[in-house]
mmCIF file with all atom_site columns, C-alpha atoms in Angstrom:
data_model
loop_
_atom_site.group_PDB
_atom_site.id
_atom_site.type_symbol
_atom_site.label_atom_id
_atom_site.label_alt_id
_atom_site.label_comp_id
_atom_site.label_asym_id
_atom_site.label_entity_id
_atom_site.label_seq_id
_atom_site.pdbx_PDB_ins_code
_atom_site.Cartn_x
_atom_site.Cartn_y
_atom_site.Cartn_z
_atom_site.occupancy
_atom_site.B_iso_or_equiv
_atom_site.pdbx_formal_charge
_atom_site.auth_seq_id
_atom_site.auth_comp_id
_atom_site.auth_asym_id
_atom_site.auth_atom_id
_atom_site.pdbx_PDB_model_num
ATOM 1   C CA . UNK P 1 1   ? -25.786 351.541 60.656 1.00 82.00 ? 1   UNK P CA 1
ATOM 2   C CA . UNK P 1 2   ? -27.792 349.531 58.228 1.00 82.00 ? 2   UNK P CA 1
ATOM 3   C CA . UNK P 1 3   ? -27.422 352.608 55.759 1.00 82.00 ? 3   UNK P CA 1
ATOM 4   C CA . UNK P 1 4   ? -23.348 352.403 55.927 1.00 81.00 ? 4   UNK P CA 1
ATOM 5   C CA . UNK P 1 5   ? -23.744 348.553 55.216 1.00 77.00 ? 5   UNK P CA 1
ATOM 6   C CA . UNK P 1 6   ? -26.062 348.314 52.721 1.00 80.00 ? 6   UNK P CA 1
ATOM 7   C CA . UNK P 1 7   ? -23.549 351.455 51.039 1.00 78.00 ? 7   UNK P CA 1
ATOM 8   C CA . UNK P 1 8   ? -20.784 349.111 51.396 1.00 75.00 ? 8   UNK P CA 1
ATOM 9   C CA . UNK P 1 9   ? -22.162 346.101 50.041 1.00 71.00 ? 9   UNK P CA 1
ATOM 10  C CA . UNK P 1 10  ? -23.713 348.365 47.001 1.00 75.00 ? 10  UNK P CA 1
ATOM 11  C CA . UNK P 1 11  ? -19.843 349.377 46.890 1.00 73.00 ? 11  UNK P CA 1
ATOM 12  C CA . UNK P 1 12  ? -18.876 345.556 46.865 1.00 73.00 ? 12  UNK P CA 1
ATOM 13  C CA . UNK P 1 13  ? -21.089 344.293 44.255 1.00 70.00 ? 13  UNK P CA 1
ATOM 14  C CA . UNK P 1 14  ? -20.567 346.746 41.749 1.00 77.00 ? 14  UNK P CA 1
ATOM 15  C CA . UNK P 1 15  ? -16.830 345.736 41.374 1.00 74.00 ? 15  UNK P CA 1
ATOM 16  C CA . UNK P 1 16  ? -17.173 342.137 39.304 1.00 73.00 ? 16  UNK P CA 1
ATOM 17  C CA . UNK P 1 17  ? -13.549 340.920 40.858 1.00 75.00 ? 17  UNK P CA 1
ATOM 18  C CA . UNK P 1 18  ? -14.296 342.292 44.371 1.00 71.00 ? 18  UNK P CA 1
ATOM 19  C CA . UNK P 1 19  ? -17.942 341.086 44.161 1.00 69.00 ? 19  UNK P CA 1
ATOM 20  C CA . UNK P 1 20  ? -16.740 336.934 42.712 1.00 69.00 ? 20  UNK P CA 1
ATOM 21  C CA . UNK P 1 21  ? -14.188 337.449 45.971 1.00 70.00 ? 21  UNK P CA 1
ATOM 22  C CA . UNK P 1 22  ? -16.792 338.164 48.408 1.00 68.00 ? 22  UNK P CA 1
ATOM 23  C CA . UNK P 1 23  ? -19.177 335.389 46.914 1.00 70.00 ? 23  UNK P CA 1
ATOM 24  C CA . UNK P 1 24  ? -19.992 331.543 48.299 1.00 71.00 ? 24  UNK P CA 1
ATOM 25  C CA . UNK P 1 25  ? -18.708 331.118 44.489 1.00 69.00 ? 25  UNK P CA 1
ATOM 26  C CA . UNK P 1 26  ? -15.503 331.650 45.469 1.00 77.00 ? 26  UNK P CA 1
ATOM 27  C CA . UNK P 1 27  ? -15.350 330.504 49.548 1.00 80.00 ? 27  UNK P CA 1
ATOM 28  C CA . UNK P 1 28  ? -16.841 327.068 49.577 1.00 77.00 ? 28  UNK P CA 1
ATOM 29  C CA . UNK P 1 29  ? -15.034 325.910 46.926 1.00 79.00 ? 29  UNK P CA 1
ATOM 30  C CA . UNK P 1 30  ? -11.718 327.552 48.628 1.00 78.00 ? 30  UNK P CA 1
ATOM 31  C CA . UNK P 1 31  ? -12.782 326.545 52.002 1.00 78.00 ? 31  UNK P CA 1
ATOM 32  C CA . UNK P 1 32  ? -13.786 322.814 50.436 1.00 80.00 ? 32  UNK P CA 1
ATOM 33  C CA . UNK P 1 33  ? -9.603  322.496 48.816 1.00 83.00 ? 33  UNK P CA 1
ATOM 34  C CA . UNK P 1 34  ? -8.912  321.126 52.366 1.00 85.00 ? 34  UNK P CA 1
ATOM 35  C CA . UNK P 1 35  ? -10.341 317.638 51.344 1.00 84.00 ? 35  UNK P CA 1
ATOM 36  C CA . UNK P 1 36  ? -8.397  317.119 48.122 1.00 85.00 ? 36  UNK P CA 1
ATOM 37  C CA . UNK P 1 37  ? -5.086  318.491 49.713 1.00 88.00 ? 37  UNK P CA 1
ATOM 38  C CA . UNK P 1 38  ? -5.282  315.682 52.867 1.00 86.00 ? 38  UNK P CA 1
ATOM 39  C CA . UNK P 1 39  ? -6.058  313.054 50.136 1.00 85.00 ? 39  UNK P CA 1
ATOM 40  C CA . UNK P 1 40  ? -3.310  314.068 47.938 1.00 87.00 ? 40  UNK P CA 1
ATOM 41  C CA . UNK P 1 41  ? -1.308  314.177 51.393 1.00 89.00 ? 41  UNK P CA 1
ATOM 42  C CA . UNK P 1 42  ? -2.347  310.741 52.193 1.00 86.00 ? 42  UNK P CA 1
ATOM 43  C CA . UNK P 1 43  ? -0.785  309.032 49.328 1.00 86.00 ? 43  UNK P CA 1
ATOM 44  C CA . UNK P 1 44  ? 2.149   308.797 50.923 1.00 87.00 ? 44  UNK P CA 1
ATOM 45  C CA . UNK P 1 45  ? 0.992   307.026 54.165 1.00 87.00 ? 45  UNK P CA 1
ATOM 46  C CA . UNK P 1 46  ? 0.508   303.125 54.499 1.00 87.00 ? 46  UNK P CA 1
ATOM 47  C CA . UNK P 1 47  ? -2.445  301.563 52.317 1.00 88.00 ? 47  UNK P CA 1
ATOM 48  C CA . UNK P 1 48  ? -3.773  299.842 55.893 1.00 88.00 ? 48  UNK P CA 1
ATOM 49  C CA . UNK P 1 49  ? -5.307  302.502 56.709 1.00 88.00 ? 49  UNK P CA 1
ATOM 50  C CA . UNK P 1 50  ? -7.697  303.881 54.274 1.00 89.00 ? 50  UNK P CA 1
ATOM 51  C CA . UNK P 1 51  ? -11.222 303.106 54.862 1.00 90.00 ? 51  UNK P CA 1
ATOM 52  C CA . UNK P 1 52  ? -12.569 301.650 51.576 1.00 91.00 ? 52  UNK P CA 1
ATOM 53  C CA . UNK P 1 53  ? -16.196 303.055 52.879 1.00 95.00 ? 53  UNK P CA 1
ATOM 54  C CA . UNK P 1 54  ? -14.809 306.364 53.210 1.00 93.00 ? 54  UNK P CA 1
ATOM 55  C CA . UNK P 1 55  ? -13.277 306.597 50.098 1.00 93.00 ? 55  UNK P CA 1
ATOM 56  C CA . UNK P 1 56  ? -16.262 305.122 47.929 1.00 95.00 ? 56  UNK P CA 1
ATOM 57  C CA . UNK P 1 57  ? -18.432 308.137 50.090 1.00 96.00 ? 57  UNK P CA 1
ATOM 58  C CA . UNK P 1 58  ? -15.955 310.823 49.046 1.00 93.00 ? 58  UNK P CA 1
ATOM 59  C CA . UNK P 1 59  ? -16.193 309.295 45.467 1.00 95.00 ? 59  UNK P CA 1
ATOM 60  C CA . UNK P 1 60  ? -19.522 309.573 45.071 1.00 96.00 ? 60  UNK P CA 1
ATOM 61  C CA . UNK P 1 61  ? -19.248 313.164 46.546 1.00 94.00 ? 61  UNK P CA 1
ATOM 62  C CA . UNK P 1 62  ? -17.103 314.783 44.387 1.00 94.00 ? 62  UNK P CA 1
ATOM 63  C CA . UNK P 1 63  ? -18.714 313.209 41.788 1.00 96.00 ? 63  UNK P CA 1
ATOM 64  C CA . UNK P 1 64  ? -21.966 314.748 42.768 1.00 96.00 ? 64  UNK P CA 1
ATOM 65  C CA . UNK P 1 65  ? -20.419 317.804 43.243 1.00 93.00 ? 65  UNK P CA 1
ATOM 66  C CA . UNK P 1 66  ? -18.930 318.215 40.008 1.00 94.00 ? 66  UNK P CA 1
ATOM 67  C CA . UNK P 1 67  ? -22.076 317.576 38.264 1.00 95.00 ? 67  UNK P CA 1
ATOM 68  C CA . UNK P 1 68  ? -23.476 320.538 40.328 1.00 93.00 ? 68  UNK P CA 1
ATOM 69  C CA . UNK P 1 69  ? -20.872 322.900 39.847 1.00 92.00 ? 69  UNK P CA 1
ATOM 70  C CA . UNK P 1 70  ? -21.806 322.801 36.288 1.00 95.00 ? 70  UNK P CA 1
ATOM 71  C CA . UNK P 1 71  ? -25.080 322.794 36.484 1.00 95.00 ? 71  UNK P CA 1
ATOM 72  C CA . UNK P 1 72  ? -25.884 326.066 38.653 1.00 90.00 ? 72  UNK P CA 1
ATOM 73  C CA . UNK P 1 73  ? -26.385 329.460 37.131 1.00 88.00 ? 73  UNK P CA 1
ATOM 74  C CA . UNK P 1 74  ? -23.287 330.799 36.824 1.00 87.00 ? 74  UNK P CA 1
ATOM 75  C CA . UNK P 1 75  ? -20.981 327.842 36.404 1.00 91.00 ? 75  UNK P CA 1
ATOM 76  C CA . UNK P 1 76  ? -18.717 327.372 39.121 1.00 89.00 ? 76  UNK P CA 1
ATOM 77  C CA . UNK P 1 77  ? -15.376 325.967 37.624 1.00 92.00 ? 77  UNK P CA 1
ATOM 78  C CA . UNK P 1 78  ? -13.685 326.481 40.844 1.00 89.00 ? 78  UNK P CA 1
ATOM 79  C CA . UNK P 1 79  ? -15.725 323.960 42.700 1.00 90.00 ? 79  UNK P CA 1
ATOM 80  C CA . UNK P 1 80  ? -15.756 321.855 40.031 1.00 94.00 ? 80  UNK P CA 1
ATOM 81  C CA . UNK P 1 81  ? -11.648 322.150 39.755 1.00 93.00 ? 81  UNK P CA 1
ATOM 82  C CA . UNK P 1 82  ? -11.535 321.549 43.599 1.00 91.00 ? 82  UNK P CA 1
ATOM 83  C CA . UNK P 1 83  ? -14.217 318.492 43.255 1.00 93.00 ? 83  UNK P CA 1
ATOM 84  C CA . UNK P 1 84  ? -12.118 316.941 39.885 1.00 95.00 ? 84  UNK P CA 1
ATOM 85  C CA . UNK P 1 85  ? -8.639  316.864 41.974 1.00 93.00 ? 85  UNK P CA 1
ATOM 86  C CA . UNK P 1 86  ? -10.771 315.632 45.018 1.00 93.00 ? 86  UNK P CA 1
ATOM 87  C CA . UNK P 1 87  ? -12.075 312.205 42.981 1.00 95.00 ? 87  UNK P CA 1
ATOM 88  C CA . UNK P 1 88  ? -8.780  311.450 41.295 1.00 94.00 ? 88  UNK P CA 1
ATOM 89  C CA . UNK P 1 89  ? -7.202  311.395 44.534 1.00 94.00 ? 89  UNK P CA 1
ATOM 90  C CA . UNK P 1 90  ? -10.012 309.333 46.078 1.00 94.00 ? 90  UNK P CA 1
ATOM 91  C CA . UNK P 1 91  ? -9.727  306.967 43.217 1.00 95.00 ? 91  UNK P CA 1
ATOM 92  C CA . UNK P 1 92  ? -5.885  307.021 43.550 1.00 93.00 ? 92  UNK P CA 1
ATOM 93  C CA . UNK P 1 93  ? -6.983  305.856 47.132 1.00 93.00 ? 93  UNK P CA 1
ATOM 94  C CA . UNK P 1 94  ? -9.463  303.407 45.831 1.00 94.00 ? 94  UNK P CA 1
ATOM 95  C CA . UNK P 1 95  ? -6.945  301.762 43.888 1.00 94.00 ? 95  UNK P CA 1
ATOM 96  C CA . UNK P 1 96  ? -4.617  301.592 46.641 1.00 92.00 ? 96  UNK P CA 1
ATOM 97  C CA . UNK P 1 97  ? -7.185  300.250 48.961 1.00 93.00 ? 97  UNK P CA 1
ATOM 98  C CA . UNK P 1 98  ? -7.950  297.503 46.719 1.00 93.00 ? 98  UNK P CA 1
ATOM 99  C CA . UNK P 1 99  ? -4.599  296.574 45.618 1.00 92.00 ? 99  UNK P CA 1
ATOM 100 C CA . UNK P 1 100 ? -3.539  296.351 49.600 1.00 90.00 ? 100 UNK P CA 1
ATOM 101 C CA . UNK P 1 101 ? -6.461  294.302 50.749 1.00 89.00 ? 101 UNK P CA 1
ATOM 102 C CA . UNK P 1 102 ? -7.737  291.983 47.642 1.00 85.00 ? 102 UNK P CA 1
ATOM 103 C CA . UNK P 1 103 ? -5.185  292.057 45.351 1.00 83.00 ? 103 UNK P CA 1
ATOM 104 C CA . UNK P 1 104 ? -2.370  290.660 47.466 1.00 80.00 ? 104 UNK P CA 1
ATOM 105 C CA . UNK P 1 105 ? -0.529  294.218 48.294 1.00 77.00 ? 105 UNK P CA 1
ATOM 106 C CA . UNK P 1 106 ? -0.486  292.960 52.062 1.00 77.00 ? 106 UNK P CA 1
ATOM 107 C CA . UNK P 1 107 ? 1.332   289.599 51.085 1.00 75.00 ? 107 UNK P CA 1
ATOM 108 C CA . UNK P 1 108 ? 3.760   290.899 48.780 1.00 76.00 ? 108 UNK P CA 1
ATOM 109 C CA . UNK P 1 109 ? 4.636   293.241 51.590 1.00 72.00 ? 109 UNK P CA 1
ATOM 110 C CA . UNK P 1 110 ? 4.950   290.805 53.888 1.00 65.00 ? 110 UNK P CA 1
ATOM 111 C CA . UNK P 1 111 ? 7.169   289.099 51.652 1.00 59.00 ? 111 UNK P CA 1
ATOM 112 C CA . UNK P 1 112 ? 9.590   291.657 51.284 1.00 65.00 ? 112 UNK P CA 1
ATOM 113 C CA . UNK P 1 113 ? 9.632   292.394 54.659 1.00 60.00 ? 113 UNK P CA 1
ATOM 114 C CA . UNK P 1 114 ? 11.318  289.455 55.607 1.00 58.00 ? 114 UNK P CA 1
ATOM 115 C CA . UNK P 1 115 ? 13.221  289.448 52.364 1.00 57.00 ? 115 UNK P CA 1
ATOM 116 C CA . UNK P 1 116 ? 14.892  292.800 54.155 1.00 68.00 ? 116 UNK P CA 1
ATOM 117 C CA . UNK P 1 117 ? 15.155  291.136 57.494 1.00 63.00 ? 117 UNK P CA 1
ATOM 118 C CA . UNK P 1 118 ? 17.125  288.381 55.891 1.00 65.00 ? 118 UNK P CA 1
ATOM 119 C CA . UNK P 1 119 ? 19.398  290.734 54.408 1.00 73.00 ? 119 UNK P CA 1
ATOM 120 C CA . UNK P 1 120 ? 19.749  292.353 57.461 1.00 76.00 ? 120 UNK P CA 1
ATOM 121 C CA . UNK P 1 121 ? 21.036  289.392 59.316 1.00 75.00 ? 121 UNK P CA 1
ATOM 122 C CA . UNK P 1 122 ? 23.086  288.188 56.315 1.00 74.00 ? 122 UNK P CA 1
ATOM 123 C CA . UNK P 1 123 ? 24.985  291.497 56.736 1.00 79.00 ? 123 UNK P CA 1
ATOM 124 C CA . UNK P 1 124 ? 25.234  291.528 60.216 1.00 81.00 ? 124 UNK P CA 1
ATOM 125 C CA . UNK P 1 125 ? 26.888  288.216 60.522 1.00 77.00 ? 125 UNK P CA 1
ATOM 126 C CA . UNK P 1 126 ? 28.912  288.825 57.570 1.00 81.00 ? 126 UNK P CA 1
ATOM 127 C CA . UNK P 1 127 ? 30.442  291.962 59.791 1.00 82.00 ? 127 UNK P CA 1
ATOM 128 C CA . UNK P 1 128 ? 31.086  289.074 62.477 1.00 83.00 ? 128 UNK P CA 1
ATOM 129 C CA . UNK P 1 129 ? 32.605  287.010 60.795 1.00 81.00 ? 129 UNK P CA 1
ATOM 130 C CA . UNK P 1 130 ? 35.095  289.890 59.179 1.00 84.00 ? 130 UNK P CA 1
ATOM 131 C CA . UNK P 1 131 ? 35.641  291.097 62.439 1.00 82.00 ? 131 UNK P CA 1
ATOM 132 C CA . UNK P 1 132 ? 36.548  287.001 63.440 1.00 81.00 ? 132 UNK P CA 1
ATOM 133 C CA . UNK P 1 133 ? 38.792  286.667 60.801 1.00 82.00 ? 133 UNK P CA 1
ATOM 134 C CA . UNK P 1 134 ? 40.726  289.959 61.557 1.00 79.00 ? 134 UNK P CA 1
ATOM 135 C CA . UNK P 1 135 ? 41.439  289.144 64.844 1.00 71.00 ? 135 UNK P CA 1
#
């Protein structure tokens, strides 16, 4: 048994493609793309609920990470790709973040919040009084 694997991993590594697939060169970095995809995801969602901590942590993550890939022996340009789209979405999330909860985000939403409510009612009774005046 250890024969027929040690044949099939000689049979692996001597194909460069085959032997890159088969590598942690190419599965962390694939496996790791789930962390950049739910940040890119989470742009859409409300501001209130990113953690600021969080998003500094994955900052300085990706940031340490990218450094790496470059400096190993061979350079890994997929985890670095995967690590580069990871911090400009965290800092997309920074920004957000700080525009929500010190840069008056919060307020101006509140603002137009009611601004829409208003409108709301405006249009409601304007449908009352049409329908008052038809009768």
């Amino acid at each position: 048994m250890a024969a027929f694997v040690k044949a099939i991993n000689a049979k692996i590594r001597s194909n460069p493609t085959l032997s890159y697939f088969c590598s942690t060169h190419f599965w962390g970095p694939a496996s790791n793309f789930g962390i950049p995809v739910a940040a890119v995801m989470d742009a859409r969602k409300s501001p209130e609920l990113i953690s600021g901590q969080m998003t500094l942590a994955l900052c300085i993550y990706s940031a340490t990470f990218m450094r790496y890939a470059l400096a190993v022996t061979p350079k890994n340009y997929l985890l670095f790709a995967c690590h580069f789209i990871n911090e400009g979405s965290q800092l997309t999330q920074g920004y957000r973040y700080l525009q929500w909860h010190h840069w008056g985000g919060k307020e101006k939403a509140g603002v137009q919040g009611a601004v829409e409510g208003a409108k709301e009612k405006a249009a409601a009774a304007t449908d009352k009084i049409k329908e008052a005046v038809s009768k």
